[in-house]
Amino acid sequence: MGVDILEKIYKASEMSGGVTDIVVFTQSFKAFGNIVKDNKDNMKHILTLKDATICHHFDECSCNIESPKYEWLNINEEKIIAFSILGYLTCQN
């Protein structure tokens, strides 16, 4: 998506009333998690997700008990190709 995608993600989260649930698509996987917006925990050009689940790329929400789960997941800004703020919709495990 290019430069400043993190700013766009944070702005979309603010515009949704502070919702932090997100799905992020990369070329090889999608990840569900909660955006970490605390500046002291964020690294430059890295999107940090808390309680993240990684699923198959562009499948229906197929996260299940076998899907890898991470307390913290860092995604390089350059690898993000799409995202959506989820609000109350989440991947059902």
Coordinates of N, CA and C in Angstrom, one line a residue:
M1 N 0.8 -1.2 0.0 CA 0.0 0.0 0.0 C 0.9 1.3 0.0
G2 N 2.1 1.1 0.3 CA 3.0 2.2 0.2 C 3.3 2.9 1.5
V3 N 3.9 4.0 1.4 CA 4.4 4.7 2.6 C 3.2 5.4 3.3
D4 N 3.3 5.5 4.6 CA 2.3 6.1 5.5 C 1.1 5.3 5.7
I5 N 1.2 4.0 5.4 CA 0.0 3.1 5.6 C -0.3 3.0 7.1
L6 N 0.7 3.1 8.0 CA 0.5 3.1 9.4 C -0.4 4.3 9.8
E7 N 0.0 5.4 9.3 CA -0.8 6.6 9.6 C -2.3 6.5 9.2
K8 N -2.5 5.8 8.0 CA -3.8 5.6 7.5 C -4.6 4.6 8.4
I9 N -3.9 3.6 8.8 CA -4.5 2.6 9.7 C -4.9 3.2 11.1
Y10 N -4.0 4.0 11.6 CA -4.3 4.7 12.9 C -5.4 5.7 12.7
K11 N -5.5 6.4 11.6 CA -6.6 7.3 11.3 C -7.9 6.6 11.2
A12 N -7.9 5.5 10.5 CA -9.1 4.7 10.3 C -9.7 4.2 11.6
S13 N -8.7 3.8 12.5 CA -9.1 3.4 13.8 C -9.8 4.5 14.6
E14 N -9.2 5.7 14.5 CA -9.7 6.9 15.2 C -11.1 7.2 14.7
M15 N -11.2 7.2 13.3 CA -12.5 7.5 12.7 C -13.6 6.5 13.1
S16 N -13.2 5.3 13.5 CA -14.2 4.3 13.8 C -14.6 4.3 15.3
G17 N -14.1 5.4 16.0 CA -14.4 5.5 17.4 C -13.4 4.9 18.3
G18 N -12.2 4.7 17.8 CA -11.1 4.1 18.6 C -11.1 2.6 18.5
V19 N -11.8 1.9 17.6 CA -11.8 0.5 17.5 C -10.4 0.0 17.1
T20 N -9.9 -1.0 17.7 CA -8.5 -1.5 17.4 C -8.5 -2.9 16.8
D21 N -9.7 -3.5 16.7 CA -9.7 -4.8 16.0 C -9.5 -4.6 14.5
I22 N -8.5 -5.4 13.9 CA -8.2 -5.2 12.5 C -7.8 -6.5 11.9
V23 N -8.1 -6.6 10.6 CA -7.5 -7.7 9.7 C -6.5 -7.0 8.8
V24 N -5.4 -7.6 8.6 CA -4.3 -7.0 7.8 C -3.9 -8.1 6.8
F25 N -3.9 -7.7 5.5 CA -3.5 -8.6 4.4 C -2.1 -8.3 4.0
T26 N -1.3 -9.4 3.8 CA 0.0 -9.2 3.1 C -0.1 -10.1 1.9
Q27 N 1.1 -10.2 1.2 CA 1.1 -11.1 0.0 C 1.0 -12.6 0.4
S28 N 1.3 -13.0 1.6 CA 1.3 -14.4 2.0 C 0.4 -14.8 3.1
F29 N -0.2 -13.9 3.9 CA -1.1 -14.3 4.9 C -2.0 -13.1 5.3
K30 N -3.0 -13.4 6.1 CA -3.8 -12.3 6.7 C -3.7 -12.5 8.2
A31 N -3.8 -11.4 9.0 CA -3.6 -11.5 10.4 C -4.8 -10.7 11.1
F32 N -5.4 -11.3 12.1 CA -6.4 -10.6 12.9 C -5.7 -10.3 14.2
G33 N -6.0 -9.1 14.7 CA -5.5 -8.8 16.0 C -6.0 -7.4 16.5
N34 N -5.4 -6.9 17.5 CA -5.7 -5.6 18.1 C -4.5 -4.7 17.9
I35 N -4.7 -3.5 17.3 CA -3.7 -2.5 17.0 C -3.1 -2.0 18.3
V36 N -1.8 -2.0 18.4 CA -1.1 -1.4 19.6 C -0.7 0.0 19.1
K37 N -1.3 1.0 19.8 CA -1.1 2.4 19.4 C -0.3 3.2 20.4
D38 N 0.2 2.5 21.4 CA 1.1 3.2 22.4 C 2.5 3.4 21.7
N39 N 2.8 4.7 21.6 CA 4.1 5.0 20.9 C 5.3 4.3 21.4
K40 N 5.4 4.1 22.7 CA 6.6 3.5 23.3 C 6.7 2.1 22.9
D41 N 5.6 1.4 22.6 CA 5.6 0.0 22.2 C 5.8 -0.2 20.6
N42 N 5.6 0.9 19.9 CA 5.6 0.8 18.4 C 7.0 1.1 17.9
M43 N 7.4 0.4 16.8 CA 8.6 0.7 16.1 C 8.3 1.3 14.8
K44 N 9.3 2.1 14.3 CA 9.1 2.8 13.1 C 8.8 1.9 11.9
H45 N 7.8 2.1 11.1 CA 7.4 1.3 9.9 C 7.0 -0.1 10.3
I46 N 6.6 -0.3 11.5 CA 6.1 -1.7 11.9 C 4.7 -1.5 12.6
L47 N 3.8 -2.3 12.1 CA 2.5 -2.4 12.7 C 2.5 -3.5 13.7
T48 N 2.2 -3.1 15.0 CA 2.2 -4.1 16.1 C 0.8 -4.5 16.4
L49 N 0.6 -5.8 16.4 CA -0.8 -6.4 16.8 C -0.6 -7.2 18.0
K50 N -1.6 -7.1 18.9 CA -1.6 -7.9 20.1 C -2.7 -8.9 20.0
D51 N -2.4 -10.1 20.6 CA -3.4 -11.2 20.5 C -3.7 -11.5 19.0
A52 N -2.7 -11.7 18.2 CA -2.9 -11.9 16.8 C -3.1 -13.4 16.4
T53 N -3.9 -13.6 15.3 CA -4.0 -14.9 14.7 C -3.7 -14.8 13.2
I54 N -2.9 -15.7 12.7 CA -2.5 -15.7 11.3 C -3.4 -16.7 10.6
C55 N -4.0 -16.4 9.5 CA -4.8 -17.3 8.7 C -4.3 -17.3 7.3
H56 N -4.9 -18.3 6.5 CA -4.6 -18.4 5.1 C -4.9 -17.1 4.4
H57 N -4.1 -16.9 3.4 CA -4.3 -15.6 2.6 C -5.6 -15.6 1.8
F58 N -6.4 -14.6 2.0 CA -7.7 -14.4 1.3 C -8.7 -15.5 1.3
D59 N -8.6 -16.4 2.3 CA -9.7 -17.4 2.5 C -10.8 -16.7 3.2
E60 N -11.9 -17.4 3.3 CA -13.0 -16.9 4.2 C -12.3 -17.0 5.6
C61 N -13.0 -16.4 6.6 CA -12.5 -16.4 8.0 C -12.3 -17.9 8.4
S62 N -11.2 -18.4 8.2 CA -10.9 -19.9 8.5 C -10.0 -20.1 9.7
C63 N -9.9 -19.0 10.5 CA -9.1 -19.2 11.7 C -9.7 -20.3 12.6
N64 N -8.9 -21.1 13.1 CA -9.5 -22.2 14.0 C -8.5 -22.4 15.1
I65 N -8.7 -23.5 15.8 CA -7.9 -23.8 17.0 C -6.4 -24.1 16.5
E66 N -6.2 -24.5 15.3 CA -4.8 -24.8 14.8 C -4.1 -23.6 14.2
S67 N -4.9 -22.5 14.0 CA -4.3 -21.3 13.5 C -3.2 -20.7 14.4
P68 N -2.1 -20.4 13.9 CA -1.0 -19.8 14.8 C -1.5 -18.5 15.5
K69 N -1.2 -18.5 16.8 CA -1.6 -17.3 17.6 C -0.4 -16.7 18.2
Y70 N -0.3 -15.4 18.3 CA 0.8 -14.7 18.8 C 0.4 -13.6 19.8
E71 N 1.0 -13.6 21.0 CA 0.7 -12.5 21.9 C 1.1 -11.1 21.3
W72 N 2.2 -11.1 20.5 CA 2.6 -9.9 19.8 C 3.0 -10.3 18.4
L73 N 2.6 -9.5 17.4 CA 3.0 -9.8 16.0 C 3.3 -8.4 15.4
N74 N 4.5 -8.4 14.8 CA 5.0 -7.2 14.1 C 5.0 -7.4 12.6
I75 N 4.3 -6.5 11.9 CA 4.2 -6.6 10.4 C 4.9 -5.4 9.8
N76 N 5.8 -5.6 8.9 CA 6.5 -4.5 8.2 C 5.5 -3.7 7.4
E77 N 5.5 -2.4 7.5 CA 4.6 -1.5 6.8 C 4.6 -1.8 5.3
E78 N 5.8 -2.1 4.7 CA 5.9 -2.3 3.3 C 5.2 -3.5 2.8
K79 N 4.9 -4.5 3.7 CA 4.3 -5.8 3.3 C 2.8 -5.7 3.3
I80 N 2.2 -4.7 3.9 CA 0.7 -4.6 4.0 C 0.2 -4.2 2.7
I81 N -0.8 -5.0 2.2 CA -1.5 -4.7 0.9 C -2.9 -4.2 1.1
A82 N -3.5 -4.6 2.3 CA -4.9 -4.1 2.5 C -5.1 -4.3 4.0
F83 N -6.1 -3.6 4.5 CA -6.5 -3.7 5.9 C -8.0 -3.3 6.1
S84 N -8.6 -3.8 7.2 CA -9.9 -3.4 7.5 C -10.1 -3.3 9.0
I85 N -10.6 -2.2 9.5 CA -10.9 -2.1 10.9 C -12.2 -2.9 11.1
L86 N -12.3 -3.8 12.1 CA -13.3 -4.7 12.2 C -14.5 -4.3 13.1
G87 N -14.3 -3.5 14.1 CA -15.3 -3.2 15.0 C -15.7 -4.4 15.8
Y88 N -17.0 -4.8 15.8 CA -17.4 -5.9 16.5 C -17.3 -7.2 15.8
L89 N -16.9 -7.2 14.5 CA -16.7 -8.4 13.8 C -15.3 -8.9 14.1
T90 N -15.2 -10.2 14.5 CA -13.9 -10.8 14.7 C -13.9 -12.2 14.1
C91 N -12.7 -12.7 14.0 CA -12.6 -14.1 13.5 C -13.0 -15.0 14.6
Q92 N -13.9 -15.9 14.3 CA -14.4 -16.8 15.3 C -13.4 -18.0 15.4
N93 N -12.9 -18.3 16.6 CA -12.0 -19.4 16.8 C -12.7 -20.6 17.3

